[in-house]
Tab-separated table of C-alpha atoms and ligand atoms in Angstrom:
chain	number	residue	atom	x	y	z
A	1	MET	CA	-3.274	-13.340	25.861
A	2	THR	CA	-1.359	-10.583	24.277
A	3	GLY	CA	2.199	-10.194	25.674
A	4	ILE	CA	3.571	-7.260	27.542
A	5	PHE	CA	3.459	-3.988	25.638
A	6	GLY	CA	1.419	-5.646	22.898
A	7	LEU	CA	4.288	-7.821	21.810
A	8	GLN	CA	3.331	-11.076	20.237
A	9	ASN	CA	3.294	-14.273	22.258
A	10	VAL	CA	5.318	-16.987	20.429
A	11	ASN	CA	2.425	-19.506	20.576
A	12	GLU	CA	0.032	-17.227	18.922
A	13	ILE	CA	-0.469	-16.853	15.145
A	14	HIS	CA	-0.818	-13.213	14.252
A	15	LEU	CA	-1.965	-11.593	11.069
A	16	PHE	CA	1.335	-9.893	10.356
A	17	LYS	CA	4.876	-10.010	11.652
A	18	PRO	CA	7.660	-8.151	9.776
A	19	LYS	CA	10.928	-9.794	9.127
A	20	TYR	CA	14.171	-7.772	9.369
A	21	ARG	CA	17.707	-9.078	8.463
A	22	ARG	CA	19.203	-7.647	11.694
A	23	GLY	CA	22.890	-8.031	10.833
A	24	GLU	CA	22.582	-6.370	7.349
A	25	CYS	CA	20.319	-3.666	8.698
A	26	LEU	CA	22.714	-2.787	11.498
A	27	LEU	CA	25.626	-2.602	9.054
A	28	GLU	CA	23.860	-0.055	6.940
A	29	ILE	CA	22.704	1.931	10.014
A	30	GLY	CA	26.175	1.796	11.384
A	31	GLU	CA	27.423	3.602	8.214
A	32	CYS	CA	24.955	6.392	8.819
A	33	LEU	CA	25.963	6.712	12.449
A	34	ASP	CA	29.739	6.690	11.594
A	35	ARG	CA	29.135	9.367	9.010
A	36	GLY	CA	26.873	11.313	11.237
A	37	TRP	CA	24.187	11.523	8.620
A	38	THR	CA	20.685	10.219	9.593
A	39	GLY	CA	18.413	12.793	7.852
A	40	LEU	CA	17.368	13.522	4.331
A	41	GLY	CA	19.820	12.605	1.607
A	42	TYR	CA	22.599	9.987	1.461
A	43	LYS	CA	20.937	6.552	2.075
A	44	THR	CA	17.558	8.074	1.047
A	45	ILE	CA	18.983	8.706	-2.467
A	46	GLU	CA	20.642	5.228	-2.533
A	47	PHE	CA	17.329	3.631	-1.691
A	48	GLU	CA	15.468	5.718	-4.275
A	49	ASP	CA	18.021	4.651	-6.869
A	50	LYS	CA	17.772	0.981	-5.895
A	51	TRP	CA	13.942	1.102	-5.926
A	52	LYS	CA	14.035	2.616	-9.423
A	53	ASP	CA	16.431	-0.144	-10.651
A	54	TYR	CA	14.179	-2.821	-9.072
A	55	SER	CA	10.821	-1.441	-10.225
A	56	GLY	CA	11.598	0.314	-13.495
A	57	TYR	CA	9.936	3.571	-12.254
A	58	LYS	CA	11.744	6.613	-13.763
A	59	ASN	CA	11.086	8.683	-10.688
A	60	ALA	CA	10.870	7.844	-6.994
A	61	HIS	CA	10.893	10.033	-3.905
A	62	PHE	CA	11.245	8.525	-0.432
A	63	LEU	CA	8.866	9.892	2.146
A	64	ASN	CA	7.917	9.411	5.803
A	65	SER	CA	4.749	7.641	4.930
A	66	SER	CA	2.431	6.687	2.080
A	67	THR	CA	-0.223	8.829	3.650
A	68	SER	CA	2.119	11.885	3.039
A	69	GLY	CA	2.563	10.652	-0.498
A	70	LEU	CA	-1.138	10.415	-1.263
A	71	PHE	CA	-1.764	13.882	0.009
A	72	LEU	CA	1.307	15.301	-1.625
A	73	THR	CA	0.329	13.848	-4.948
A	74	LEU	CA	-3.344	15.159	-4.832
A	75	GLU	CA	-2.164	18.622	-3.702
A	76	LEU	CA	0.474	18.764	-6.455
A	77	PHE	CA	-1.975	17.700	-9.149
A	78	ARG	CA	-4.629	20.019	-7.792
A	79	ASP	CA	-2.327	23.032	-8.162
A	80	LYS	CA	-0.742	21.799	-11.468
A	81	TYR	CA	-4.077	21.285	-13.176
A	82	GLY	CA	-6.081	23.922	-11.382
A	83	TRP	CA	-8.518	21.512	-9.794
A	84	GLY	CA	-11.191	23.195	-7.670
A	85	ARG	CA	-13.340	21.854	-4.743
A	86	HIS	CA	-15.986	20.650	-7.170
A	87	CYS	CA	-13.492	18.380	-8.999
A	88	GLN	CA	-14.216	14.743	-8.419
A	89	VAL	CA	-11.851	11.892	-7.776
A	90	ILE	CA	-13.471	8.454	-8.229
A	91	THR	CA	-12.276	6.100	-5.433
A	92	THR	CA	-13.025	2.975	-3.523
A	93	PRO	CA	-14.721	2.790	-0.133
A	94	LEU	CA	-12.944	-0.579	0.586
A	95	THR	CA	-9.508	0.733	1.585
A	96	PHE	CA	-7.526	2.165	4.400
A	97	VAL	CA	-8.849	5.624	5.230
A	98	SER	CA	-5.598	7.197	4.126
A	99	THR	CA	-6.632	6.910	0.580
A	100	ASN	CA	-9.818	8.851	0.976
A	101	HIS	CA	-8.668	11.273	3.641
A	102	ALA	CA	-5.985	12.423	1.206
A	103	ILE	CA	-8.613	13.410	-1.393
A	104	LEU	CA	-10.575	15.332	1.107
A	105	ASN	CA	-7.500	16.943	2.767
A	106	ALA	CA	-6.440	18.218	-0.675
A	107	GLY	CA	-9.839	19.915	-0.913
A	108	LEU	CA	-11.213	17.699	-3.654
A	109	THR	CA	-14.424	15.631	-3.798
A	110	PRO	CA	-14.301	11.830	-3.498
A	111	VAL	CA	-16.903	9.907	-5.411
A	112	PHE	CA	-17.291	6.389	-4.325
A	113	ALA	CA	-17.496	3.605	-6.961
A	114	ASP	CA	-18.205	0.017	-6.015
A	115	VAL	CA	-15.779	-2.930	-5.967
A	116	ASP	CA	-16.309	-6.350	-7.599
A	117	GLU	CA	-15.336	-9.785	-6.525
A	118	THR	CA	-11.636	-8.901	-6.954
A	119	LEU	CA	-12.223	-6.402	-4.082
A	120	ASN	CA	-10.765	-3.786	-6.417
A	121	LEU	CA	-12.708	-1.050	-8.156
A	122	SER	CA	-15.219	-2.353	-10.637
A	123	PRO	CA	-14.510	-0.780	-14.069
A	124	ALA	CA	-18.288	-0.674	-14.936
A	125	SER	CA	-19.016	1.099	-11.715
A	126	VAL	CA	-16.171	3.582	-12.348
A	127	GLU	CA	-17.301	4.257	-15.870
A	128	GLN	CA	-20.903	4.971	-14.725
A	129	LEU	CA	-19.714	7.818	-12.536
A	130	ILE	CA	-17.477	9.626	-14.931
A	131	ASN	CA	-18.844	13.102	-15.803
A	132	GLU	CA	-17.448	16.522	-16.685
A	133	SER	CA	-16.340	17.141	-13.110
A	134	THR	CA	-14.179	13.952	-12.951
A	135	VAL	CA	-10.504	14.580	-12.827
A	136	ALA	CA	-8.913	11.375	-11.586
A	137	VAL	CA	-9.358	7.847	-10.438
A	138	MET	CA	-7.753	6.527	-7.319
A	139	PHE	CA	-7.045	2.775	-7.726
A	140	VAL	CA	-6.038	0.485	-4.816
A	141	GLY	CA	-4.695	-3.009	-5.602
A	142	ILE	CA	-6.104	-4.691	-2.440
A	143	GLY	CA	-3.777	-7.248	-1.020
A	144	GLY	CA	-1.320	-6.783	-3.919
A	145	ASN	CA	-3.877	-7.976	-6.498
A	146	PRO	CA	-3.564	-6.145	-9.883
A	147	ASP	CA	-6.900	-7.364	-11.224
A	148	ASN	CA	-8.847	-4.495	-12.979
A	149	TYR	CA	-5.832	-2.283	-13.057
A	150	ARG	CA	-5.500	-2.508	-16.849
A	151	GLU	CA	-9.166	-1.868	-17.482
A	152	ILE	CA	-9.148	1.137	-15.183
A	153	SER	CA	-6.092	2.596	-16.809
A	154	HIS	CA	-7.710	2.211	-20.209
A	155	LEU	CA	-10.745	4.068	-18.947
A	156	CYS	CA	-8.458	6.892	-17.544
A	157	LYS	CA	-6.764	7.105	-21.019
A	158	ARG	CA	-10.056	7.148	-22.816
A	159	TYR	CA	-11.644	9.918	-20.743
A	160	GLY	CA	-8.457	11.917	-20.172
A	161	LEU	CA	-8.300	11.355	-16.335
A	162	ARG	CA	-5.296	11.153	-14.148
A	163	MET	CA	-4.768	7.715	-12.682
A	164	ILE	CA	-3.317	7.562	-9.131
A	165	LEU	CA	-2.365	4.187	-7.735
A	166	ASP	CA	-2.454	3.607	-4.036
A	167	ALA	CA	0.140	0.812	-4.237
A	168	ALA	CA	0.428	0.318	-0.429
A	169	HIS	CA	0.082	-3.397	-0.868
A	170	MET	CA	1.774	-3.734	-4.242
A	171	ALA	CA	5.497	-3.731	-3.691
A	172	GLY	CA	6.614	-6.563	-5.956
A	173	THR	CA	3.370	-6.917	-7.920
A	174	LYS	CA	4.681	-7.241	-11.469
A	175	THR	CA	4.815	-9.156	-14.698
A	176	ASP	CA	7.939	-10.668	-16.183
A	177	ASN	CA	8.735	-7.355	-17.868
A	178	SER	CA	7.437	-4.583	-15.679
A	179	HIS	CA	6.339	-3.516	-12.300
A	180	TYR	CA	2.615	-2.569	-12.013
A	181	GLY	CA	2.029	1.107	-11.622
A	182	THR	CA	4.701	2.406	-13.941
A	183	THR	CA	2.165	3.750	-16.365
A	184	CYS	CA	0.154	5.703	-13.702
A	185	ASP	CA	0.495	9.439	-13.314
A	186	ALA	CA	1.552	8.630	-9.706
A	187	ALA	CA	1.984	5.460	-7.717
A	188	ILE	CA	2.395	5.549	-3.876
A	189	TYR	CA	3.925	2.823	-1.886
A	190	SER	CA	3.774	2.154	1.855
A	191	PHE	CA	6.682	0.739	3.669
A	192	GLN	CA	4.847	0.888	6.963
A	193	ALA	CA	5.781	-1.764	9.550
A	194	VAL	CA	3.452	-4.541	8.271
A	195	LYS	CA	3.639	-4.050	4.508
A	196	ASN	CA	5.643	-6.304	2.147
A	197	LEU	CA	8.716	-4.122	2.287
A	198	PRO	CA	8.553	-3.145	5.976
A	199	ILE	CA	10.620	-0.276	7.215
A	200	SER	CA	8.888	1.311	10.180
A	201	ASP	CA	7.004	4.164	8.822
A	202	SER	CA	7.891	5.226	5.310
A	203	GLY	CA	6.577	5.555	1.787
A	204	MET	CA	7.647	6.210	-1.842
A	205	VAL	CA	5.901	8.394	-4.448
A	206	CYS	CA	6.724	7.522	-8.029
A	207	PHE	CA	5.575	10.098	-10.586
A	208	LEU	CA	5.354	9.482	-14.319
A	209	GLU	CA	6.597	13.049	-15.158
A	210	GLU	CA	9.984	14.160	-13.939
A	211	ASP	CA	8.826	17.715	-13.271
A	212	ASP	CA	6.225	16.356	-10.774
A	213	ASP	CA	9.113	14.551	-8.931
A	214	HIS	CA	11.075	17.815	-8.827
A	215	ILE	CA	8.215	19.596	-7.315
A	216	ALA	CA	7.423	16.869	-4.842
A	217	ARG	CA	11.025	16.989	-3.588
A	218	LYS	CA	10.616	20.669	-2.745
A	219	ARG	CA	7.170	20.242	-1.265
A	220	SER	CA	8.118	17.316	0.896
A	221	TRP	CA	10.528	19.582	2.700
A	222	LEU	CA	8.613	22.815	3.473
A	223	GLY	CA	9.024	24.084	-0.163
A	224	ILE	CA	12.848	24.396	0.108
A	225	ASP	CA	14.493	23.826	-3.254
A	226	LYS	CA	17.425	21.538	-2.390
A	227	ASP	CA	18.252	18.823	0.062
A	228	THR	CA	20.804	19.628	2.710
A	229	PHE	CA	23.109	16.729	1.768
A	230	SER	CA	23.654	17.904	-1.751
A	231	ARG	CA	24.051	21.498	-0.571
A	232	THR	CA	26.879	20.566	1.907
A	233	SER	CA	28.557	17.824	-0.158
A	234	SER	CA	28.714	19.506	-3.568
A	235	ASP	CA	29.769	22.920	-2.158
A	236	ARG	CA	31.708	22.929	1.086
A	237	ARG	CA	30.270	26.386	1.967
A	238	TYR	CA	26.857	25.927	3.464
A	239	LYS	CA	24.452	27.509	1.034
A	240	PHE	CA	21.954	29.093	3.490
A	241	ARG	CA	20.532	31.229	0.804
A	242	TYR	CA	18.296	28.602	-0.639
A	243	ASN	CA	15.027	29.627	-2.057
A	244	VAL	CA	11.618	28.677	-0.716
A	245	GLU	CA	9.115	28.159	-3.468
A	246	TYR	CA	6.017	26.698	-1.723
A	247	ILE	CA	4.283	26.996	1.637
A	248	SER	CA	4.369	23.231	2.300
A	249	ASN	CA	4.970	20.731	5.055
A	250	LYS	CA	7.590	18.133	5.998
A	251	TYR	CA	7.054	14.697	4.523
A	252	HIS	CA	10.493	13.331	3.426
A	253	GLY	CA	12.011	10.150	4.666
A	254	ASN	CA	15.284	9.798	6.501
A	255	ALA	CA	18.596	7.884	6.020
A	256	LEU	CA	18.047	5.474	8.931
A	257	ALA	CA	14.722	4.358	7.555
A	258	ALA	CA	16.185	4.005	4.138
A	259	CYS	CA	18.686	1.524	5.532
A	260	LEU	CA	15.923	-0.930	6.340
A	261	GLY	CA	14.530	-0.383	2.886
A	262	ILE	CA	17.875	-1.007	1.144
A	263	VAL	CA	18.177	-4.356	2.909
A	264	GLY	CA	14.576	-5.298	2.646
A	265	LEU	CA	14.580	-4.697	-1.109
A	266	ARG	CA	17.399	-7.343	-1.573
A	267	TYR	CA	14.927	-9.938	-0.306
A	268	LEU	CA	11.599	-8.639	-1.643
A	269	ASP	CA	11.150	-11.050	-4.432
A	270	GLU	CA	12.356	-14.022	-2.364
A	271	ASP	CA	9.828	-12.933	0.516
A	272	ASN	CA	6.988	-12.433	-1.958
A	273	ASN	CA	7.628	-15.927	-3.358
A	274	ARG	CA	7.142	-17.392	0.060
A	275	ARG	CA	4.050	-15.309	0.529
A	276	ARG	CA	2.660	-16.689	-2.704
A	277	GLN	CA	3.401	-20.221	-1.515
A	278	LEU	CA	1.498	-19.585	1.715
A	279	ARG	CA	-1.339	-18.233	-0.365
A	280	GLY	CA	-1.235	-21.456	-2.481
A	281	LEU	CA	-1.329	-23.654	0.590
A	282	TYR	CA	-4.309	-21.789	2.116
A	283	THR	CA	-6.050	-22.051	-1.290
A	284	THR	CA	-5.504	-25.832	-1.459
A	285	LEU	CA	-6.624	-26.372	2.068
A	286	LEU	CA	-9.802	-24.133	2.017
A	287	SER	CA	-11.022	-24.571	-1.557
A	288	GLY	CA	-14.110	-26.726	-2.092
A	289	ASN	CA	-15.904	-25.523	1.125
A	290	GLU	CA	-19.213	-24.023	0.151
A	291	ASN	CA	-19.114	-21.607	3.064
A	292	ILE	CA	-15.893	-19.919	1.934
A	293	HIS	CA	-15.125	-17.869	-1.141
A	294	ILE	CA	-11.404	-17.369	-1.740
A	295	VAL	CA	-10.375	-14.022	-3.147
A	296	GLN	CA	-8.066	-15.054	-5.997
A	297	HIS	CA	-5.398	-12.763	-7.441
A	298	CYS	CA	-4.362	-12.167	-11.066
A	299	THR	CA	-7.503	-13.735	-12.569
A	300	ARG	CA	-7.793	-11.026	-15.274
A	301	THR	CA	-4.220	-10.082	-15.934
A	302	PRO	CA	-1.428	-11.197	-18.392
A	303	HIS	CA	-0.200	-14.609	-17.691
A	304	SER	CA	3.165	-13.576	-16.170
A	305	SER	CA	1.497	-11.332	-13.595
A	306	LYS	CA	2.565	-11.975	-9.998
A	307	THR	CA	0.825	-10.676	-6.959
A	308	SER	CA	2.937	-9.345	-4.083
A	309	ALA	CA	0.552	-11.522	-1.907
A	310	HIS	CA	0.293	-8.993	0.749
A	311	LEU	CA	-3.040	-10.574	1.880
A	312	PHE	CA	-5.015	-13.747	1.699
A	313	GLN	CA	-8.550	-12.874	1.957
A	314	ILE	CA	-11.767	-15.061	2.187
A	315	VAL	CA	-15.411	-14.079	2.130
A	316	LEU	CA	-17.583	-15.970	4.672
A	317	LEU	CA	-20.988	-17.079	3.214
A	318	ARG	CA	-23.771	-18.237	5.403
A	319	CYS	CA	-21.860	-17.841	8.644
A	320	SER	CA	-20.905	-14.947	10.882
A	321	ARG	CA	-17.372	-13.533	10.226
A	322	ASP	CA	-17.298	-11.806	13.626
A	323	ASN	CA	-18.178	-15.100	15.427
A	324	LEU	CA	-15.555	-17.000	13.509
A	325	ILE	CA	-12.867	-14.431	14.332
A	326	GLU	CA	-13.799	-14.605	18.167
A	327	GLU	CA	-13.525	-18.354	18.056
A	328	MET	CA	-10.238	-18.225	16.173
A	329	ASN	CA	-8.919	-15.779	18.790
A	330	ASP	CA	-9.807	-18.409	21.404
A	331	ARG	CA	-7.518	-20.819	19.631
A	332	GLY	CA	-4.689	-18.227	19.480
A	333	ILE	CA	-5.186	-17.111	15.917
A	334	PHE	CA	-5.655	-13.364	15.092
A	335	PRO	CA	-6.970	-12.682	11.626
A	336	GLY	CA	-7.760	-9.183	10.334
A	337	VAL	CA	-10.328	-7.332	8.223
A	338	HIS	CA	-9.359	-5.312	5.086
A	339	TYR	CA	-11.547	-3.365	5.028
A	340	ILE	CA	-14.752	-1.928	6.501
A	341	SER	CA	-16.215	0.373	3.852
A	342	ASN	CA	-15.090	3.951	4.661
A	343	LEU	CA	-18.670	4.985	4.116
A	344	GLN	CA	-19.625	3.321	7.374
A	345	TYR	CA	-17.363	5.784	9.375
A	346	SER	CA	-19.059	8.796	10.867
A	347	ALA	CA	-16.577	11.126	9.144
A	348	TYR	CA	-17.889	9.888	5.796
A	349	LYS	CA	-21.572	9.858	6.571
A	350	GLY	CA	-22.384	12.777	4.104
A	351	PHE	CA	-21.224	10.834	1.066
A	352	GLN	CA	-23.438	8.874	-1.372
A	353	ASN	CA	-23.210	5.226	-0.747
A	354	SER	CA	-24.067	3.274	-3.796
A	355	CYS	CA	-21.662	0.552	-3.123
A	356	PRO	CA	-23.735	-2.535	-2.161
A	357	ARG	CA	-20.717	-4.937	-2.622
A	358	ALA	CA	-18.417	-2.890	-0.435
A	359	ASN	CA	-21.138	-2.847	2.196
A	360	GLU	CA	-21.573	-6.568	2.032
A	361	TYR	CA	-17.835	-7.350	2.177
A	362	SER	CA	-17.498	-5.120	5.156
A	363	ASN	CA	-19.355	-7.802	7.154
A	364	SER	CA	-18.013	-10.865	5.527
A	365	LEU	CA	-14.389	-10.360	4.591
A	366	MET	CA	-11.497	-11.826	6.614
A	367	SER	CA	-7.694	-11.637	6.078
A	368	LEU	CA	-5.813	-14.794	7.326
A	369	PRO	CA	-2.366	-14.576	8.938
A	370	LEU	CA	0.248	-14.149	6.277
A	371	HIS	CA	3.920	-13.452	7.078
A	372	LEU	CA	7.401	-14.843	6.766
A	373	PHE	CA	7.549	-16.590	10.084
A	374	LEU	CA	4.567	-18.822	9.386
A	375	THR	CA	5.322	-22.488	8.827
A	376	ASP	CA	3.253	-24.761	6.582
A	377	ASP	CA	2.001	-26.434	9.720
A	378	ASP	CA	0.764	-23.018	11.084
A	379	VAL	CA	-1.160	-22.562	7.908
A	380	ARG	CA	-2.694	-26.007	8.231
A	381	TYR	CA	-3.592	-25.228	11.862
A	382	VAL	CA	-5.293	-22.071	10.778
A	383	ALA	CA	-7.211	-23.689	7.891
A	384	ARG	CA	-8.199	-26.743	9.983
A	385	SER	CA	-9.523	-24.331	12.724
A	386	ILE	CA	-11.608	-22.407	10.291
A	387	LEU	CA	-13.199	-25.556	8.825
A	388	GLU	CA	-13.916	-27.022	12.235
A	389	ILE	CA	-15.408	-23.877	13.704
A	390	ILE	CA	-17.635	-23.385	10.615
A	391	ALA	CA	-18.764	-27.028	10.741
A	392	ASN	CA	-19.512	-26.783	14.513
A	393	ASN	CA	-21.499	-23.674	14.119
A	394	LEU	CA	-23.579	-24.889	11.232
A	395	ALA	CA	-24.185	-28.268	12.857
B	290	PLP	C1	-1.108	1.096	4.898
B	290	PLP	C2	-1.917	1.768	3.846
B	290	PLP	C3	-1.797	3.112	3.602
B	290	PLP	C4	-0.985	4.090	4.500
B	290	PLP	O1	0.265	3.820	4.611
B	290	PLP	P1	1.237	4.531	5.667
B	290	PLP	O2	2.622	4.289	5.097
B	290	PLP	O3	1.122	3.977	6.952
B	290	PLP	O4	0.868	5.942	5.540
B	290	PLP	C5	-2.503	3.742	2.595
B	290	PLP	N1	-3.348	2.949	1.806
B	290	PLP	C6	-3.467	1.577	2.003
B	290	PLP	C7	-4.330	0.778	1.123
B	290	PLP	C8	-2.727	0.933	3.096
B	290	PLP	O5	-2.920	-0.304	3.294
């Protein structure tokens, strides 16, 4: 039974549960309240700077969601490069709908390539679809997995395409020397409540070009050309005669949300280490079963690559994913599915579906509980339950 107002019952094992360092968060938030500054600027700038130090991105702009960031990026590139409605962005159907809604909302045409066993876009499938109308590739590192990233970025270079990274799952996916995404034209992170660096609702857009970052800062606040904090702090007279350069919308993040990010970032590597341990334990417990295929991460990347381990996903072979989920629910375990192919939604029914693997995974993928409150025993219980249910059903 789900608890009151959808809160989680302590005996249940849920897919996600964000962890916040309450004391440290409240200290940061207290500073905002004392100062009377909870909006754009101040802690938002501090968080952007800390994120740049951590990740190696040259530019980073804090937003109210990654959905905003995806749209802002596509709209900005559309105007910058003069892309019209016929211009095609190659993308994946196996993602959260934000990715593809953004392409459509910006008035561009999504073209769906298929994924491979990494669950990320297949480089071969992408290359087949490139034509004279192609302008960009949207890459999603599912579950934090950087597999195929390098191959796709080589393709983008070779064909002169923009590469946009939906890095919603990838906070902390890096090699010894660099964070994944720093070579993309734009990378967009989500700090939504269940992501690896959970805030509540927030995102970050990281542009390769400084000019794009400047424009995004204006466009994320109705086209106004300066944030209020720098206007009031650098010049004590309120400069109300700012210019408005764009007809845009309001997408920027706020200082209270940034506080949670500043604290969460201190622990991101430590938290991701624990996530990788949990992935390792699941892998040990479930490997060798012929009905389960484990989606590995970092199988085609440089040796020092580390996944953020946002998800642990399995593919069910020869048995029904939906039945398994129901029986797991009966045992108090609540897995998830990332994702159902977007092409199966009615809003996407007009688009060409030549993505057989994405279709197949829509019915057979499952994400197991993965968060920082799980004990090793919880993971053993989940794995044992899966193996028992499958064995009973096939008997
Ligand atoms: C969560 C998610 C988003 C949207 O993030 P928001 O910050 O909630 O807007 C976009 N793409 C993917 C792949 C996601 O998982």
